[in-house]
Amino acid sequence: MRSLTVYLKNYKKESILAPFFKFLEVVFDLIVPIVIAQIIDVGIANHNNGYIVQRFSILILMAALGLASTITAQFFAAKASVGFATELRQAVYDHVQRLSFTELDTLGTDTLITRLTDDVNQIQNGLNMGLRLLLRSPFIVLGSMVMAFTIDFKCALVFAVAIPFLFLVVFVIMFLSIPLFKKVQGKLDTVTGLTRENLTGVRVIRAFCREKEAVAEFDTRNQELTKLNLFVGKLSALLNPVTYVLINIATVILIQKAGVEVNLGGMQQGQVVALYNYMAQMIVELIKLASLIITLNKSAACAGRVADILKVKSTMDYPASSTYSTQTSKGFATATADASLSETSIAFNDVTFEYSGAGAPSLSHISFSVKKGQTVGIIGGTGSGKTTLVNLISRFYDASNGTVLLDGQNIENYTRSDLRSRIGVVPQKAALFKGSIRDNLKWGREDASDEDLWQALTTAQGKEVVEGKPGQLDFMLEQNGKNLSGGQKQRLTIARALVKKPEILILDDSASALDFATDAALRKSLNRLDWKVTTFLVSQRSSSIQQADLILVLDNGTLAGKGTHAELLRTCDTYREIYFSQFPEERARYSSVSAGNIMKEVTV
Ligand SMILES: Nc1ncnc2c1ncn2[C@@H]1O[C@H](COP(=O)(O)OP(=O)(O)OP(=O)(O)O)[C@@H](O)[C@H]1O
């Protein structure tokens, strides 16, 4: 939590001035009861109107100065807390952007959203209140005691005994509720997650008539959150009655003692009024302190959660500059040392990969190499590891064992920007962002001209889609591109990757929403690109990858076969199984010819 104070460094002046002006306000507040006592004991007692008017003017001056101090303190506290929250939110967001997918998978999106929004807001509130009240309340409480001692020693002892009790109550309740506030935020994460899941999947919920179950589950989680919130609220609410009881007992004792003193002539009535005023000021301050402590507890819990995110270190490092020209990649010679490697675009050298906490590898001992300009088809059953394999090429994850090589060099030796500029990825789930089609396509390359964008759209079979929209490239997409169909989104995401003119193009099942004719047209135009590109085509459809120079067949995380379509039909059972399940008529033809002349017989 202390680590977060670094985000206050640009607001040092404000963080000092806010409590300073609060302190001035306290001084003016503490002078008031003394002036009132003088009006009673001197002005009223001696019927001295001039004195009363003079002291009354002082009271007005104190009030005016107090008000000015309050406003100034509020201004500085607001400036510091809002500025701090802005910097903290930005820092957490930047940090999250630098984390690898391994950390993001472990943390989870829901808690990141709560921490970036609600938690940062709670910290901002806590800081604002803290800067204004954290010093004010103790100043008033201790200041009242000091002033009481200047009036009457015996009566002031009442203050001296009551104050430690009051602080004890405040601290006990504080220590009991801090861990509970952390739990409340955890439950809030769950409710946020459930809300997100239910709202994004609302169509599916309705299609499967699961509304009742979804509402029931939300209700349960919401009730849990409410119950805990109520419990913490009740615990915190104890603070006010307990402090009231203590302070009222102290007031009764004070008035009794002061009354006796006045009767004995040791004190004047005005002084009793002043002592009572100090006690009353303490009540008000302790109530404020109680709500301040509740707010501070909440923000302390939230600050801990935000600090936890900032403590997470990315397990993926990128070199400051690409080191591949001087370093030898693990197990492989440098490109200059081995000319054959310079022809290799991507190579996997005995790669094994396990997701953090998964318990078993998703890819085991994968080895293959792909020449520049080749098209690679990746096929396999659901969950066989196809996406995982291409994610290692983009370095979304690092291999647990073995090496991934790009141009004969360990992929870990490339800078982030170097790597990203070489690889164009079209993910399985088409993701587009709020903005014009032009803005979205330019993610591929900032300086791309409209002509470049249309060219990419033509290749991606998306030209007609954009031509059909009002404003064409200026057509505004809604969040997640939800005003487009699934197939239209896929075409735009493919075009976005092509705008970059990458050396390596990865299409992760990204033509699944296209009809067969469009899919075929897309593959045809990808073969006619005017730059040399190595293409990875992940697909469930045999027809989509049949023409590839190399097909990788995955089965439960292992490489069941690699080769061309014809080779795999001869050598790989898994491939045959997939192919014949999609082209059952070919099975009969396959059985009727010998494995030797299958290449001629099977339609490719
Ligand atoms: N983030 C993750 N954390 C843990 N396990 C994961 C994660 N992503 C995938 N897996 C697991 O890794 C295995 C391979 O998943 P992958 O997404 O690579 O399969 P796939 O062949 O692309 O499947 P599909 O064709 O359904 O897209 C699966 O068993 C899956 O459960």
XYZ file of C-alpha atoms and ligand atoms in Angstrom:
635
model
C 0.000 0.000 0.000
C 2.881 2.335 0.839
C 4.176 1.664 -2.651
C 1.209 3.627 -4.028
C 2.415 6.903 -2.446
C 4.774 7.284 -5.402
C 1.719 8.358 -7.446
C 1.322 11.336 -5.105
C 4.754 12.697 -6.009
C 3.334 15.278 -8.432
C 0.902 16.446 -5.766
C 3.292 16.937 -2.834
C 2.435 20.630 -2.467
C -1.323 19.904 -2.442
C -0.854 17.013 0.007
C 0.882 19.353 2.463
C -1.335 22.407 1.922
C -4.635 20.550 2.394
C -3.887 19.400 5.990
C -2.145 22.716 6.699
C -5.323 24.702 5.912
C -7.325 22.162 7.911
C -4.973 22.843 10.805
C -5.652 26.589 10.488
C -9.380 25.820 10.524
C -8.866 23.859 13.787
C -7.019 26.780 15.382
C -9.908 29.141 14.542
C -12.457 26.593 15.811
C -10.580 26.160 19.095
C -10.447 29.909 19.739
C -14.264 30.273 19.493
C -15.238 28.704 22.910
C -12.663 30.904 24.675
C -14.107 34.039 23.051
C -17.650 32.933 24.001
C -16.467 32.390 27.599
C -15.030 35.947 27.615
C -18.330 37.373 26.295
C -20.201 35.642 29.166
C -17.696 36.154 31.987
C -16.540 39.670 31.075
C -18.963 41.260 28.622
C -22.314 40.019 30.028
C -21.174 39.867 33.677
C -19.992 43.519 33.545
C -22.753 44.746 31.163
C -19.970 45.936 28.836
C -21.635 46.262 25.439
C -18.513 47.577 23.703
C -16.576 44.520 24.832
C -19.386 42.214 23.643
C -19.456 43.844 20.171
C -15.633 43.677 19.929
C -15.555 39.964 20.884
C -18.488 39.259 18.613
C -16.526 40.813 15.701
C -13.666 38.463 16.560
C -16.126 35.534 16.375
C -17.237 36.624 12.889
C -13.625 37.017 11.786
C -12.816 33.506 13.115
C -15.804 32.085 11.212
C -14.753 33.842 7.981
C -11.139 32.689 8.281
C -12.320 29.174 9.158
C -14.551 29.083 6.072
C -11.735 30.306 3.806
C -9.406 27.633 5.261
C -12.040 24.915 4.750
C -12.589 25.840 1.097
C -8.848 26.060 0.403
C -8.189 22.707 2.105
C -11.016 21.117 0.119
C -9.568 22.502 -3.132
C -6.077 21.099 -2.497
C -7.385 17.747 -1.215
C -9.582 17.331 -4.300
C -6.735 18.281 -6.638
C -4.332 15.827 -4.989
C -6.806 12.921 -4.781
C -8.183 13.253 -8.306
C -4.658 13.653 -9.749
C -3.394 10.702 -7.708
C -6.270 8.476 -8.853
C -5.704 9.439 -12.505
C -2.005 8.544 -12.310
C -2.662 5.341 -10.384
C -5.368 4.177 -12.828
C -3.049 4.889 -15.752
C -0.144 3.091 -14.066
C -2.247 -0.005 -13.323
C -3.635 -0.003 -16.867
C -0.121 0.323 -18.373
C 1.139 -2.420 -16.069
C -1.688 -4.768 -17.055
C -0.925 -4.098 -20.724
C 2.660 -5.252 -20.139
C 1.658 -8.505 -18.442
C 1.817 -11.659 -20.479
C -1.229 -13.818 -21.131
C -0.002 -16.202 -18.421
C -0.492 -13.528 -15.734
C -3.722 -12.277 -17.285
C -5.124 -15.819 -17.299
C -4.189 -16.215 -13.621
C -5.566 -12.854 -12.462
C -8.780 -12.896 -14.492
C -10.503 -10.010 -16.254
C -13.242 -9.457 -13.660
C -10.985 -8.607 -10.773
C -8.858 -6.396 -13.032
C -11.944 -4.388 -13.994
C -13.055 -3.977 -10.344
C -9.560 -2.999 -9.254
C -9.138 -0.465 -12.060
C -12.516 1.180 -11.434
C -14.187 0.679 -8.056
C -10.997 0.090 -6.046
C -9.231 3.158 -7.485
C -12.353 5.275 -6.772
C -12.408 4.061 -3.155
C -8.737 4.973 -2.764
C -9.447 8.426 -4.226
C -12.271 8.956 -1.671
C -10.057 7.750 1.162
C -7.230 10.069 0.154
C -9.546 13.063 -0.191
C -11.090 12.502 3.236
C -7.763 11.541 4.773
C -6.021 14.728 3.642
C -8.809 16.847 5.099
C -9.829 14.999 8.230
C -7.051 12.668 9.289
C -5.190 15.447 11.059
C -8.184 17.670 11.801
C -9.955 15.228 14.093
C -6.953 14.419 16.318
C -6.026 18.146 16.305
C -9.484 19.064 17.584
C -9.601 16.238 20.130
C -6.136 16.904 21.523
C -6.505 20.693 21.097
C -9.763 20.588 23.103
C -7.965 18.726 25.871
C -5.106 21.243 25.927
C -7.568 24.164 25.978
C -9.492 22.423 28.804
C -6.282 22.261 30.833
C -5.786 26.014 30.379
C -9.277 26.543 31.864
C -9.362 24.104 34.783
C -7.031 21.249 35.664
C -9.542 19.036 37.515
C -12.198 19.277 34.806
C -9.607 18.692 32.111
C -8.807 15.342 33.720
C -12.249 14.161 32.484
C -11.006 14.796 28.956
C -7.702 13.047 29.658
C -9.521 9.878 30.793
C -12.260 9.893 28.101
C -9.999 10.401 25.080
C -7.907 7.189 25.361
C -11.138 5.166 25.747
C -12.580 6.782 22.653
C -9.461 6.041 20.604
C -9.456 2.459 21.875
C -13.029 1.913 20.613
C -12.172 3.441 17.235
C -9.083 1.274 16.759
C -10.691 -2.011 17.864
C -13.522 -1.544 15.369
C -11.024 -0.518 12.697
C -8.915 -3.659 13.099
C -11.992 -5.875 13.062
C -13.386 -4.387 9.887
C -10.242 -4.011 7.682
C -10.046 -7.706 6.656
C -13.806 -7.739 6.081
C -13.595 -4.854 3.619
C -11.092 -6.916 1.605
C -13.590 -9.778 1.546
C -16.340 -7.414 0.385
C -14.240 -6.353 -2.620
C -13.564 -10.048 -3.420
C -17.321 -10.727 -3.434
C -17.789 -7.652 -5.617
C -15.343 -9.235 -8.122
C -17.565 -12.317 -8.255
C -20.720 -10.277 -8.812
C -18.951 -8.209 -11.516
C -17.784 -11.412 -13.234
C -21.242 -12.921 -13.140
C -22.841 -9.720 -14.426
C -20.393 -9.603 -17.328
C -20.860 -13.278 -18.187
C -24.665 -13.074 -18.023
C -24.900 -9.869 -20.012
C -22.506 -10.951 -22.772
C -24.190 -14.358 -22.963
C -27.743 -13.024 -22.658
C -28.810 -14.378 -26.069
C -27.595 -17.878 -25.210
C -29.274 -17.697 -21.796
C -32.579 -16.833 -23.468
C -32.140 -19.365 -26.263
C -31.691 -22.127 -23.671
C -34.382 -20.741 -21.344
C -31.817 -20.418 -18.548
C -33.136 -17.046 -17.315
C -34.423 -18.546 -14.035
C -31.088 -20.237 -13.251
C -29.092 -17.140 -14.231
C -31.271 -14.910 -12.034
C -31.080 -17.431 -9.156
C -27.292 -17.612 -9.293
C -26.986 -13.838 -9.488
C -29.363 -13.548 -6.552
C -27.268 -15.943 -4.449
C -24.007 -14.095 -5.139
C -25.669 -10.722 -4.678
C -27.159 -11.868 -1.352
C -23.733 -13.029 -0.191
C -22.291 -9.623 -1.045
C -25.201 -7.834 0.658
C -24.948 -9.984 3.809
C -21.238 -9.293 4.175
C -21.754 -5.604 3.434
C -24.496 -5.432 6.070
C -22.295 -7.171 8.633
C -19.395 -4.783 7.988
C -21.848 -1.876 7.985
C -23.262 -2.942 11.383
C -19.782 -3.338 12.819
C -18.806 0.111 11.589
C -22.131 1.538 12.724
C -21.298 0.476 16.314
C -18.697 3.209 16.278
C -21.177 6.079 16.552
C -23.366 4.832 19.449
C -20.356 3.645 21.453
C -18.526 6.942 21.059
C -21.746 8.844 21.845
C -22.295 6.892 25.071
C -18.703 7.452 26.187
C -18.726 11.135 25.363
C -22.110 11.725 27.017
C -20.911 10.003 30.208
C -17.852 12.269 30.089
C -20.108 15.341 29.568
C -22.308 14.471 32.571
C -19.220 14.053 34.770
C -17.758 17.289 33.384
C -20.902 19.358 34.076
C -21.231 17.872 37.549
C -17.598 18.712 38.416
C -17.727 22.155 36.780
C -21.013 22.974 38.552
C -19.410 22.184 41.906
C -16.373 24.315 40.980
C -18.601 27.294 40.008
C -20.476 26.978 43.302
C -17.173 26.968 45.175
C -16.070 30.040 43.201
C -13.165 28.283 41.507
C -14.620 28.770 38.010
C -16.880 31.121 36.089
C -20.034 30.220 34.137
C -18.476 31.184 30.815
C -15.637 28.762 31.417
C -18.138 25.940 31.975
C -19.787 26.853 28.661
C -16.333 26.781 26.998
C -15.569 23.345 28.456
C -18.948 22.053 27.288
C -18.255 23.505 23.818
C -14.935 21.678 23.645
C -16.672 18.443 24.604
C -19.322 19.089 21.902
C -16.617 19.767 19.313
C -15.029 16.455 20.264
C -18.336 14.625 19.670
C -18.670 16.100 16.186
C -15.045 15.277 15.412
C -15.318 11.715 16.664
C -18.363 11.148 14.463
C -16.382 12.480 11.516
C -13.393 10.383 12.570
C -15.609 7.296 12.686
C -16.819 7.768 9.116
C -13.284 8.708 8.080
C -11.988 5.477 9.551
C -14.626 3.458 7.718
C -13.665 5.156 4.447
C -9.963 4.731 5.180
C -10.489 1.048 5.986
C -12.195 0.544 2.666
C -9.505 2.409 0.787
C -6.736 0.554 2.653
C -8.293 -2.747 1.561
C -8.645 -1.462 -2.014
C -5.118 -0.033 -2.025
C -3.810 -3.473 -1.009
C -5.660 -5.071 -3.918
C -4.371 -2.500 -6.420
C -0.825 -2.783 -5.048
C -1.065 -6.579 -5.484
C -1.665 -6.066 -9.212
C 1.288 -3.705 -9.503
C 3.469 -6.303 -7.730
C 2.736 -8.950 -10.373
C 5.795 -9.240 -12.572
C 5.514 -10.258 -16.195
C 7.107 -13.642 -16.769
C 7.834 -12.552 -20.323
C 10.817 -10.301 -21.005
C 11.593 -8.613 -24.274
C 15.131 -7.391 -25.011
C 15.536 -3.613 -25.350
C 16.953 -4.153 -28.823
C 16.739 -7.240 -30.991
C 19.716 -9.407 -30.129
C 19.340 -12.037 -32.801
C 22.202 -10.878 -35.026
C 24.777 -11.404 -32.282
C 23.351 -14.199 -30.147
C 23.108 -17.872 -30.767
C 19.655 -19.201 -30.162
C 19.277 -22.167 -27.824
C 20.294 -25.317 -29.614
C 20.556 -23.631 -33.032
C 23.319 -21.819 -34.839
C 22.866 -18.177 -35.858
C 21.423 -17.398 -39.261
C 24.749 -16.235 -40.604
C 26.369 -19.437 -39.410
C 23.849 -21.678 -41.100
C 22.528 -20.500 -44.443
C 19.737 -23.096 -44.547
C 18.160 -21.532 -41.467
C 17.808 -18.170 -43.198
C 15.312 -19.885 -45.516
C 13.348 -21.127 -42.525
C 10.541 -18.879 -41.401
C 9.289 -20.642 -38.272
C 10.691 -23.714 -36.549
C 9.572 -25.514 -33.396
C 12.333 -27.418 -31.698
C 10.889 -30.035 -29.299
C 8.374 -27.564 -27.852
C 6.276 -28.418 -24.814
C 3.818 -25.959 -23.304
C 1.694 -26.034 -20.174
C -0.741 -23.274 -19.144
C -0.094 -21.956 -15.665
C -1.994 -24.095 -13.156
C -3.361 -26.439 -15.862
C -1.640 -29.513 -14.424
C -0.893 -31.082 -17.816
C 0.789 -29.816 -20.980
C -1.405 -28.585 -23.837
C 1.421 -29.228 -26.322
C 4.074 -31.957 -26.024
C 7.361 -32.323 -27.919
C 6.310 -30.474 -31.061
C 8.982 -30.173 -33.784
C 8.570 -28.892 -37.323
C 10.005 -26.245 -39.597
C 8.383 -24.067 -42.216
C 10.098 -22.406 -45.172
C 9.493 -18.753 -45.977
C 6.470 -18.248 -48.199
C 4.926 -21.624 -47.390
C 1.329 -22.128 -46.321
C 0.882 -24.298 -43.259
C -2.447 -25.870 -42.384
C -3.089 -26.845 -38.770
C -5.888 -29.298 -38.114
C -7.023 -31.365 -35.161
C -9.967 -32.026 -32.889
C -11.417 -29.532 -30.429
C -8.915 -28.738 -27.686
C -6.089 -30.523 -29.500
C -3.786 -27.474 -29.133
C -4.109 -25.618 -32.462
C -4.634 -22.147 -30.956
C -1.973 -22.813 -28.345
C 0.535 -23.647 -31.076
C -0.050 -20.438 -33.043
C -0.067 -18.420 -29.803
C 3.524 -19.539 -29.263
C 4.469 -18.147 -32.691
C 3.047 -14.739 -31.753
C 4.786 -15.105 -28.377
C 1.556 -14.621 -26.480
C 3.033 -17.356 -24.274
C 6.569 -18.712 -23.957
C 7.282 -22.395 -24.455
C 7.742 -24.281 -21.168
C 10.446 -26.376 -22.856
C 12.119 -26.309 -26.253
C 12.476 -23.315 -28.552
C 10.449 -21.461 -31.124
C 12.592 -19.969 -33.872
C 11.777 -17.124 -36.215
C 14.160 -16.724 -39.156
C 16.466 -19.196 -37.429
C 16.616 -17.124 -34.240
C 15.061 -17.736 -30.862
C 11.826 -15.758 -30.820
C 12.774 -14.465 -27.348
C 15.616 -12.450 -28.896
C 13.258 -10.128 -30.794
C 11.992 -6.856 -29.361
C 8.262 -6.638 -28.867
C 7.822 -4.157 -31.752
C 10.120 -6.097 -34.095
C 8.164 -9.279 -33.458
C 4.753 -7.617 -33.746
C 5.712 -5.891 -37.019
C 6.600 -9.249 -38.571
C 3.511 -11.159 -37.498
C -0.121 -10.504 -38.405
C -2.632 -12.366 -36.276
C -6.313 -12.937 -36.932
C -7.654 -14.423 -33.699
C -10.392 -17.013 -33.442
C -12.790 -14.506 -31.906
C -13.044 -11.449 -34.151
C -12.375 -8.379 -32.018
C -13.137 -4.928 -33.402
C -13.305 -1.655 -31.538
C -15.636 1.329 -31.393
C -14.614 3.706 -34.186
C -14.673 3.930 -37.968
C -13.759 0.980 -40.194
C -10.751 3.053 -41.297
C -9.546 3.486 -37.684
C -9.902 -0.234 -37.072
C -8.027 -1.247 -40.218
C -5.239 1.232 -39.505
C -4.364 -0.722 -36.351
C -2.438 -2.811 -38.868
C -0.366 0.162 -40.061
C -0.873 3.759 -38.983
C 0.333 5.290 -42.275
C -1.673 2.987 -44.564
C -3.436 4.889 -47.376
C -7.091 4.327 -48.311
C -5.797 2.469 -51.348
C -3.868 0.058 -49.063
C -7.005 -0.464 -46.984
C -9.165 -1.259 -50.036
C -6.489 -3.632 -51.326
C -6.464 -5.503 -48.001
C -10.268 -5.548 -47.978
C -10.337 -6.987 -51.492
C -7.979 -9.810 -50.497
C -9.973 -10.466 -47.315
C -13.223 -10.607 -49.349
C -14.442 -7.630 -47.334
C -14.683 -5.052 -50.131
C -18.408 -5.561 -50.714
C -19.074 -5.490 -46.979
C -17.556 -2.009 -46.651
C -18.998 -0.756 -49.956
C -22.453 -1.675 -48.665
C -22.127 0.458 -45.545
C -23.069 4.135 -45.439
C -19.880 6.195 -45.458
C -17.858 3.076 -46.407
C -14.470 3.375 -44.606
C -15.994 6.073 -42.370
C -18.794 3.758 -41.243
C -18.783 3.738 -37.444
C -18.485 0.391 -35.722
C -20.047 -0.062 -32.329
C -18.201 -1.602 -29.390
C -16.950 -5.086 -30.360
C -18.212 -4.389 -33.903
C -21.647 -5.534 -32.808
C -23.356 -3.777 -35.749
C -21.694 -6.313 -38.108
C -22.433 -9.980 -38.707
C -19.949 -12.671 -37.592
C -18.706 -13.226 -41.168
C -18.375 -9.479 -41.827
C -16.337 -9.075 -38.647
C -14.038 -11.929 -39.680
C -13.393 -10.336 -43.088
C -12.486 -7.010 -41.466
C -10.137 -8.636 -38.949
C -8.393 -10.484 -41.779
C -8.077 -7.207 -43.713
C -6.670 -5.516 -40.583
C -3.900 -8.123 -40.383
C -3.177 -7.816 -44.114
C -2.814 -4.015 -43.971
C 0.349 -4.640 -41.983
C 1.827 -6.710 -44.853
C 3.290 -9.156 -42.334
C 6.002 -11.731 -43.050
C 3.939 -14.249 -41.126
C 0.167 -14.358 -41.249
C -1.737 -16.412 -38.702
C -5.407 -17.138 -39.350
C -6.748 -18.948 -36.310
C -9.965 -20.538 -37.525
C -10.797 -17.054 -38.724
C -12.802 -18.097 -41.767
C -15.198 -20.290 -39.786
C -18.104 -17.881 -40.293
C -17.468 -17.581 -44.058
C -19.413 -19.670 -46.539
C -17.448 -22.261 -48.526
C -17.254 -20.140 -51.695
C -15.952 -17.065 -49.832
C -13.507 -19.249 -47.876
C -12.167 -20.643 -51.152
C -11.944 -17.172 -52.712
C -10.087 -15.924 -49.641
C -7.499 -18.717 -49.838
C -7.059 -18.053 -53.535
C -6.380 -14.355 -53.035
C -4.042 -15.062 -50.095
C -1.937 -17.096 -52.539
C -1.641 -14.062 -54.791
C -0.314 -11.534 -52.276
C 2.354 -9.211 -53.677
C 4.807 -9.883 -50.826
C 6.345 -13.081 -49.503
C 4.280 -14.314 -46.588
C 4.337 -17.493 -44.545
C 0.733 -18.338 -43.712
C -0.570 -20.461 -40.845
C -4.139 -21.557 -41.410
C -5.863 -23.107 -38.416
C -9.053 -24.779 -39.469
C -11.511 -27.503 -38.585
C -12.346 -27.839 -42.281
C -10.162 -30.241 -44.268
C -11.064 -28.410 -47.471
C -9.532 -25.180 -46.129
C -6.075 -26.615 -45.537
C -5.914 -29.349 -48.161
C -3.777 -27.292 -50.553
C -1.251 -26.259 -47.869
C 2.454 -26.954 -48.431
C 2.603 -28.481 -44.986
C -0.200 -29.755 -42.782
C 0.296 -30.260 -39.039
C -2.124 -32.710 -37.463
C -2.601 -32.255 -33.741
C -4.089 -34.839 -31.474
C -4.432 -34.133 -27.767
C -1.415 -31.813 -27.745
C 0.896 -34.067 -29.734
C 1.896 -33.867 -33.379
C 0.116 -36.872 -34.857
C 1.397 -36.173 -38.365
C 2.995 -33.626 -40.681
C 3.209 -33.497 -44.451
C 1.096 -32.711 -47.470
C -2.509 -33.806 -47.849
C -1.543 -36.785 -49.976
C 1.283 -37.834 -47.658
C -0.928 -37.624 -44.606
C -3.667 -39.675 -46.220
C -1.084 -42.420 -46.581
C 0.636 -42.059 -43.229
C -1.596 -40.482 -40.607
C -4.634 -42.241 -39.118
C -5.833 -39.118 -37.306
C -5.755 -37.091 -40.517
C -7.567 -39.803 -42.455
C -10.203 -39.913 -39.721
C -10.784 -36.158 -39.879
C -10.758 -36.073 -43.685
C -13.119 -38.985 -44.204
C -15.504 -37.708 -41.523
C -15.921 -34.582 -43.664
C -15.764 -36.350 -47.063
C -17.387 -39.756 -46.407
C -17.647 -40.478 -50.143
C -13.831 -40.409 -50.331
C -13.545 -43.240 -47.786
C -15.050 -45.737 -50.204
C -12.735 -44.611 -52.991
C -9.783 -44.768 -50.606
C -10.609 -48.343 -49.557
C -10.894 -49.437 -53.161
C -7.427 -48.286 -54.160
C -4.124 -49.383 -52.780
C -2.238 -47.102 -50.419
C 0.480 -46.937 -53.106
C -1.500 -45.033 -55.726
C -3.675 -43.028 -53.338
C -2.002 -39.835 -54.487
C -3.390 -40.257 -57.938
C -6.788 -41.551 -56.899
C -7.910 -39.295 -54.136
C -9.285 -35.995 -55.274
C -7.154 -33.234 -53.871
N -5.812 -20.129 -20.877
C -5.821 -21.449 -20.678
N -5.560 -21.953 -19.460
C -5.544 -23.289 -19.250
N -5.777 -24.209 -20.198
C -6.044 -23.766 -21.430
C -6.082 -22.373 -21.745
N -6.361 -22.228 -23.058
C -6.500 -23.478 -23.543
N -6.304 -24.390 -22.576
C -6.331 -25.853 -22.735
O -5.334 -26.204 -23.684
C -5.808 -27.213 -24.548
C -5.640 -26.756 -26.004
O -6.473 -25.657 -26.218
P -6.494 -24.892 -27.618
O -7.342 -23.669 -27.453
O -5.119 -24.698 -28.081
O -7.247 -25.967 -28.521
P -7.742 -25.835 -30.013
O -7.228 -27.025 -30.731
O -7.412 -24.496 -30.593
O -9.305 -25.977 -29.794
P -10.513 -25.389 -30.668
O -10.495 -26.070 -31.994
O -11.708 -25.773 -29.874
O -10.325 -23.914 -30.772
C -7.250 -27.473 -24.162
O -7.278 -28.655 -23.396
C -7.653 -26.300 -23.327
O -8.530 -26.683 -22.305
